[in-house]
Amino acid sequence: MTTSSSLDDTGAASSFDALWNALLPVGRDPSTGGYHRLAYSDADLECRDWFTSAATDRGLDVETDRNGNLWAWWTKPSGTRTDRDALIVGSHLDSVHDGGAFDGPLGVVSALAAVDVLRARGRTPQRPVAVAAFADEEGARFGVACAGSRLLTGTLDADRARSLRDASGTTLAHAMTAAGYDPDRLGRDDERLARIGAMVELHIEQGRGLVDLDAPVGLASGIWPHGRHRFTYSGQANHAGTTPMTDRHDPVQAFAQTATAVDAIARSRQARATFGRVEVHPNSTNAVPSRVSAWLDARARNDATLTAVVDAARDAAAGHARDTGTTVDVTTESTSPVVSFDPRLRARLTDALGAATDGRTPVIATAAGHDAGILATAGVPTAMLFVRNPTGVSHAPAEHAARDDCLAGVAAFARAIEHLACAPG
Amino acid sequence: MTTSSSLDDTGAASSFDALWNALLPVGRDPSTGGYHRLAYSDADLECRDWFTSAATDRGLDVETDRNGNLWAWWTKPSGTRTDRDALIVGSHLDSVHDGGAFDGPLGVVSALAAVDVLRARGRTPQRPVAVAAFADEEGARFGVACAGSRLLTGTLDADRARSLRDASGTTLAHAMTAAGYDPDRLGRDDERLARIGAMVELHIEQGRGLVDLDAPVGLASGIWPHGRHRFTYSGQANHAGTTPMTDRHDPVQAFAQTATAVDAIARSRQARATFGRVEVHPNSTNAVPSRVSAWLDARARNDATLTAVVDAARDAAAGHARDTGTTVDVTTESTSPVVSFDPRLRARLTDALGAATDGRTPVIATAAGHDAGILATAGVPTAMLFVRNPTGVSHAPAEHAARDDCLAGVAAFARAIEHLACAPG
């Protein structure tokens, strides 16, 4: 047992390291150490090529679905209408602007390494198993998070998806075409969805829950509901020198007052509210701007609190627009209801992980959206594994997980797949 | 007299219209009706080509100085060291982002039309006269206003100018080279400066002073002092969903609080303060930003008030940075001291304009910077003519002057040039 375990561990480590190190340079900004792997950018396409090579090297059968999601089948479904019990494991490869190395890739690398571990142990799946890399999870380029899984499950309309534009005006349809994909095929994929019997996503934790619990790996209870709302303030462009303060219709002032108010609203309700993206037009030092667009990312522990936060933010914006002689228009760009992961699946994984996690498998909630949440909402029994993040920082270059914790994640992922898909050894 | 005046007026109108209409389509954004003629952009180069053609068609001798400023000589200086009495008339051709049609071009077009009027009257200059179009007056692309006249007079260092960058990272040196100019020649031009005996700039008013005074044309008393200061807030990038409000170091919050405070500071001192340009990094909806840069444009009626406003803004920024767990760094990018135009030159112009302005030539101050102010600060006797602006709007597509008022401006400009440069008729 000791010898076998050591061999497994050594294999897991070398497998993980080789996969991780091959992916590490792709899309890295040497000046910040952060990553720019925006959906269908050159760096994202290089990540996707890496996935195809890594999976093909392992003899996995790689396919791209209609919505740009990648699937590497260890054992494929038979194709019969009754073969509806595939286990999907993985995460995504794309990043936010100047993001960390772990958010997404850790789950994909760990899933491939877990397959290596199980094969080294001589395990064979008794149900179809695929490692998946979902497309455009972050939504950092086209504005809609989890676009690949939302398209798959039909919660993002194909026409709307095709017409989404990035900051330079390029549509998702154009970006996909340029990357060699066919955007006309986008849309709800009932046949593929029906074959999925369960999904387990592994992800770096984006907070310090596991640090506080002193555990390298945990399970997710659910995901906070969340929404993205674009606040567009319209004022009147004018000369910054000659326009008296009393004659101004300055949308920057309306936004600034709203941002301050929304921060207090979120604090008072133990929710989260962020204006992380702001665009000022025409953005000249010597002109009062004509327009400010600011995107509110709002999250709360339950739907009622989230609704209260967003309603209060709208009211604050309307009031501050009135006070500054401007107008505001609020458009909801995406919403994600509260997600509760499947309790039976979680119970099975708690059993399975007992040994790998020294008998301690904490269960924590998260305020971050994930493809697993989209599939859960679509009715797929779904679970998530989190790997400890010492600082809690994510979506930033400082995002980090210790190698030992990553290897604990691989071990947990392997146990989970073994338990859910392989015959008892 | 009536016949002669009518003929002059008709000639002025057709000359003005032909010049104005040829320039009008250049750099126009059909969606807003605004203009994008940023320094050394394609549209700016097209404006400069228009200037060269219009001047050459009139037999004026066109040259580009070391700093990219254009000079069209009606009568050239002799080149002797004693020939130091040139009269310079004109303005600039570049615009802010989405600016109006009048700010700059009205002065250049009116100067050329005024030369036509004087020639039609058979007038000949008794001193050197040039129509000038100064380069990069707005500073909308590279951040320093009046760059062409500041370089000429030595108040902008050539090395600093060459390394100024636009939003896409292109340096002024690179942009000039790409446009066919030699940035190595940039710098203080004592020889040229010494030849200038006086300057008169004509400009659309950027406020409603002349509306209130019911006058189509006025003279400037002076220019408020003004400065541009970059406020750079540094925080910590993090996940917008998973980072508790209490753990954040959000530079957007620090900026928002500062913007609100600075607005109140400017109001309390009857000054002007604007954050018209804001850049958020990395500008992702689902990330707490790591950095916000915001440019403060501050102006006041005297230097003491301006210093008080900027000092209070710095203090407010430092306090709000501290309150939000961020830091702020304030860099002054340009300052312009208070300008008082030459009182003797203004008195001569008041006499000269008597008839053209029906005996009423109001004298008003402005808070807008101009190349005339830079030359005045360098010791050149300088005056400015303003043309009425019905709404006062400037630096925006709605900027406007009535054609009759523009023609009154041409008539006044012609009288001014006649009085200052031509033998009595």
XYZ file of N, CA, C and O in Angstrom, chain B residues 33-121:
356
model
N -21.621 63.568 -35.591
C -21.424 64.904 -36.144
C -20.186 65.592 -35.575
O -19.904 66.734 -35.904
N -19.466 64.891 -34.701
C -18.266 65.461 -34.092
C -17.032 65.187 -34.934
O -17.068 64.455 -35.926
N -15.920 65.771 -34.505
C -14.664 65.688 -35.258
C -13.578 64.968 -34.468
O -13.438 65.169 -33.254
N -12.811 64.142 -35.177
C -11.641 63.465 -34.614
C -10.449 63.851 -35.471
O -10.170 63.207 -36.473
N -9.830 64.960 -35.091
C -8.661 65.441 -35.849
C -7.487 65.507 -34.889
O -6.890 66.567 -34.681
N -7.172 64.385 -34.271
C -6.093 64.358 -33.294
C -4.746 64.569 -33.977
O -4.561 64.147 -35.116
N -3.844 65.184 -33.246
C -2.556 65.583 -33.820
C -1.880 64.431 -34.553
O -1.704 63.335 -34.002
N -1.483 64.703 -35.791
C -0.750 63.765 -36.639
C -1.539 62.502 -36.979
O -0.973 61.519 -37.455
N -2.845 62.514 -36.731
C -3.705 61.448 -37.257
C -3.927 61.704 -38.746
O -3.593 62.774 -39.265
N -4.512 60.729 -39.427
C -4.795 60.911 -40.850
C -5.645 62.157 -41.083
O -5.406 62.917 -42.019
N -6.664 62.368 -40.214
C -7.551 63.521 -40.410
C -6.782 64.824 -40.209
O -6.984 65.792 -40.956
N -5.902 64.854 -39.215
C -5.099 66.062 -38.982
C -4.185 66.328 -40.182
O -4.038 67.470 -40.632
N -3.588 65.256 -40.704
C -2.706 65.440 -41.865
C -3.494 65.953 -43.058
O -2.998 66.776 -43.839
N -4.744 65.503 -43.168
C -5.587 65.986 -44.266
C -5.912 67.477 -44.073
O -5.936 68.252 -45.034
N -6.142 67.871 -42.820
C -6.352 69.303 -42.524
C -5.116 70.115 -42.894
O -5.215 71.219 -43.440
N -3.942 69.567 -42.575
C -2.698 70.275 -42.877
C -2.490 70.383 -44.390
O -2.037 71.418 -44.891
N -2.859 69.319 -45.126
C -2.783 69.385 -46.589
C -3.739 70.448 -47.132
O -3.403 71.175 -48.069
N -4.941 70.488 -46.521
C -5.910 71.526 -46.929
C -5.288 72.909 -46.744
O -5.399 73.768 -47.625
N -4.625 73.123 -45.594
C -4.016 74.426 -45.308
C -2.975 74.779 -46.367
O -2.954 75.885 -46.910
N -2.112 73.811 -46.669
C -1.047 74.053 -47.643
C -1.635 74.393 -49.010
O -1.194 75.337 -49.682
N -2.671 73.638 -49.406
C -3.303 73.911 -50.704
C -3.959 75.283 -50.721
O -3.787 76.057 -51.680
N -4.720 75.590 -49.653
C -5.442 76.872 -49.618
C -4.452 78.027 -49.657
O -4.676 79.031 -50.350
N -3.355 77.893 -48.909
C -2.363 78.968 -48.862
C -1.617 79.074 -50.187
O -1.391 80.173 -50.707
N -1.237 77.940 -50.741
C -0.503 77.945 -52.009
C -1.375 78.524 -53.126
O -0.888 79.300 -53.964
N -2.656 78.142 -53.126
C -3.589 78.703 -54.113
C -3.601 80.230 -54.054
O -3.881 80.898 -55.058
N -3.364 80.796 -52.888
C -3.372 82.256 -52.707
C -1.994 82.875 -52.933
O -1.807 84.068 -52.686
N -1.038 82.044 -53.317
C 0.309 82.565 -53.523
C 1.043 82.846 -52.218
O 2.051 83.554 -52.202
N 0.544 82.309 -51.109
C 1.257 82.463 -49.842
C 2.389 81.438 -49.816
O 2.308 80.371 -50.434
N 3.422 81.772 -49.070
C 4.623 80.936 -49.043
C 4.547 80.049 -47.788
O 4.704 80.537 -46.669
N 4.302 78.752 -47.983
C 4.037 77.861 -46.847
C 5.313 77.195 -46.360
O 6.104 76.702 -47.175
N 5.516 77.193 -45.067
C 6.624 76.417 -44.497
C 6.163 75.735 -43.210
O 5.236 76.198 -42.544
N 6.833 74.627 -42.902
C 6.594 73.931 -41.643
C 7.804 74.180 -40.767
O 8.935 73.971 -41.219
N 7.601 74.633 -39.542
C 8.773 74.907 -38.712
C 9.261 73.615 -38.052
O 8.712 72.530 -38.280
N 10.297 73.721 -37.231
C 10.898 72.523 -36.626
C 9.921 71.773 -35.737
O 10.099 70.588 -35.448
N 8.867 72.471 -35.263
C 7.943 71.876 -34.296
C 6.590 71.515 -34.887
O 5.622 71.283 -34.162
N 6.540 71.470 -36.224
C 5.318 71.024 -36.882
C 4.281 72.112 -37.084
O 3.201 71.842 -37.614
N 4.572 73.334 -36.650
C 3.636 74.426 -36.885
C 3.733 74.875 -38.344
O 4.822 74.898 -38.917
N 2.574 75.228 -38.924
C 2.520 75.655 -40.323
C 2.436 77.181 -40.401
O 1.701 77.801 -39.623
N 3.174 77.760 -41.331
C 3.213 79.213 -41.515
C 3.000 79.503 -42.987
O 3.724 78.971 -43.836
N 2.014 80.332 -43.289
C 1.767 80.732 -44.678
C 1.999 82.239 -44.750
O 1.198 83.037 -44.255
N 3.128 82.601 -45.383
C 3.552 84.014 -45.391
C 2.895 84.761 -46.531
O 3.026 84.383 -47.696
N 2.216 85.859 -46.160
C 1.711 86.799 -47.172
C 2.910 87.629 -47.652
O 3.196 87.692 -48.838
N 3.608 88.214 -46.682
C 4.898 88.848 -46.981
C 5.886 88.278 -45.973
O 5.623 88.251 -44.770
N 7.011 87.779 -46.491
C 7.987 87.101 -45.633
C 8.937 88.084 -44.965
O 9.189 89.165 -45.509
N 9.496 87.692 -43.826
C 10.564 88.510 -43.241
C 11.751 88.508 -44.202
O 11.951 87.557 -44.963
N 12.561 89.565 -44.153
C 13.698 89.667 -45.060
C 14.796 88.688 -44.689
O 15.664 88.375 -45.491
N 14.780 88.225 -43.460
C 15.813 87.296 -43.033
C 16.941 88.009 -42.318
O 17.824 87.362 -41.762
N 16.948 89.325 -42.322
C 17.983 90.033 -41.558
C 17.623 89.984 -40.077
O 16.462 89.809 -39.705
N 18.639 90.159 -39.258
C 18.425 90.055 -37.821
C 17.580 91.205 -37.280
O 17.050 91.139 -36.191
N 17.460 92.231 -38.066
C 16.680 93.372 -37.574
C 15.197 93.244 -37.948
O 14.391 94.040 -37.492
N 14.865 92.251 -38.765
C 13.490 92.125 -39.226
C 12.703 91.288 -38.216
O 12.522 90.092 -38.371
N 12.285 91.945 -37.170
C 11.714 91.229 -36.033
C 10.306 91.704 -35.740
O 9.899 91.782 -34.608
N 9.558 91.984 -36.788
C 8.279 92.608 -36.533
C 7.116 91.927 -37.263
O 6.149 92.561 -37.659
N 7.224 90.597 -37.438
C 6.158 89.894 -38.166
C 4.863 89.892 -37.357
O 4.877 89.763 -36.128
N 3.734 90.016 -38.067
C 2.411 89.849 -37.455
C 1.919 88.440 -37.781
O 1.859 88.061 -38.964
N 1.579 87.677 -36.729
C 1.102 86.306 -36.909
C -0.398 86.278 -36.605
O -0.821 86.752 -35.547
N -1.169 85.710 -37.527
C -2.618 85.568 -37.311
C -2.998 84.116 -37.581
O -2.358 83.447 -38.384
N -4.009 83.618 -36.902
C -4.437 82.236 -37.154
C -4.915 81.551 -35.904
O -5.430 82.197 -34.970
N -4.702 80.229 -35.846
C -5.130 79.418 -34.698
C -4.587 78.003 -34.928
O -3.412 77.866 -35.290
N -5.409 76.986 -34.794
C -4.937 75.601 -34.978
C -5.984 74.800 -35.734
O -7.120 75.267 -35.921
N -5.616 73.586 -36.145
C -6.527 72.747 -36.934
C -6.933 71.460 -36.224
O -7.945 70.859 -36.578
N -6.174 71.021 -35.236
C -6.483 69.748 -34.589
C -7.675 69.904 -33.639
O -8.048 71.015 -33.262
N -8.277 68.769 -33.272
C -9.463 68.765 -32.397
C -9.258 67.814 -31.228
O -8.326 67.008 -31.213
N -10.156 67.915 -30.239
C -10.263 66.875 -29.212
C -10.965 65.669 -29.827
O -11.384 65.696 -30.978
N -11.138 64.580 -29.060
C -11.968 63.456 -29.486
C -13.418 63.942 -29.601
O -13.958 64.491 -28.640
N -14.017 63.731 -30.752
C -15.428 64.065 -30.936
C -15.701 65.537 -30.613
O -16.685 65.859 -29.942
N -14.806 66.401 -31.099
C -14.952 67.829 -30.848
C -15.842 68.510 -31.871
O -16.476 67.861 -32.720
N -15.886 69.843 -31.783
C -16.697 70.622 -32.702
C -15.905 71.044 -33.932
O -14.694 70.850 -34.022
N -16.594 71.662 -34.891
C -15.973 72.064 -36.152
C -15.220 73.389 -36.025
O -14.365 73.700 -36.852
N -15.505 74.195 -34.983
C -15.070 75.590 -34.952
C -13.787 75.830 -34.156
O -13.014 76.720 -34.486
N -13.628 75.055 -33.077
C -12.497 75.263 -32.165
C -11.192 75.028 -32.919
O -10.792 73.877 -33.144
N -10.513 76.125 -33.305
C -9.279 76.027 -34.073
C -9.493 76.441 -35.516
O -9.084 77.542 -35.917
N -10.156 75.588 -36.315
C -10.293 75.905 -37.743
C -10.939 77.256 -38.024
O -10.591 77.899 -39.016
N -11.861 77.727 -37.166
C -12.485 79.025 -37.429
C -11.422 80.125 -37.527
O -11.525 81.011 -38.389
N -10.408 80.073 -36.668
C -9.370 81.105 -36.684
C -8.494 81.023 -37.915
O -8.068 82.054 -38.467
N -8.195 79.796 -38.380
C -7.337 79.623 -39.551
C -8.091 80.037 -40.815
O -7.580 80.791 -41.654
N -9.333 79.547 -40.942
C -10.156 79.910 -42.100
C -10.383 81.418 -42.135
O -10.272 82.062 -43.191
N -10.684 82.020 -40.986
C -10.968 83.463 -40.935
C -9.731 84.276 -41.298
O -9.836 85.331 -41.948
N -8.551 83.803 -40.898
C -7.321 84.521 -41.229
C -7.079 84.506 -42.734
O -6.744 85.531 -43.345
N -7.267 83.327 -43.353
C -7.085 83.248 -44.808
C -8.123 84.111 -45.526
O -7.802 84.823 -46.485
N -9.378 84.064 -45.036
C -10.432 84.881 -45.660
C -10.130 86.367 -45.471
O -10.403 87.188 -46.367
N -9.578 86.742 -44.320
C -9.243 88.146 -44.063
C -8.152 88.621 -45.021
O -8.183 89.769 -45.504
N -7.177 87.737 -45.305
C -6.156 88.085 -46.298
C -6.818 88.339 -47.653
O -6.513 89.322 -48.356
N -7.778 87.471 -48.024
C -8.513 87.670 -49.280
C -9.216 89.029 -49.296
O -9.192 89.749 -50.306
N -9.871 89.378 -48.185
C -10.605 90.642 -48.092
C -9.653 91.826 -48.287
O -9.925 92.752 -49.062
N -8.507 91.756 -47.601
C -7.564 92.885 -47.686
C -6.984 93.003 -49.091
O -6.812 94.100 -49.616
N -6.687 91.872 -49.711
C -6.181 91.909 -51.084
C -7.235 92.480 -52.031
O -6.916 93.269 -52.928
N -8.509 92.084 -51.818
C -9.585 92.602 -52.673
C -9.698 94.115 -52.520
O -10.094 94.819 -53.449
N -9.335 94.605 -51.347
C -9.345 96.049 -51.112
C -8.040 96.724 -51.582
O -7.865 97.916 -51.376
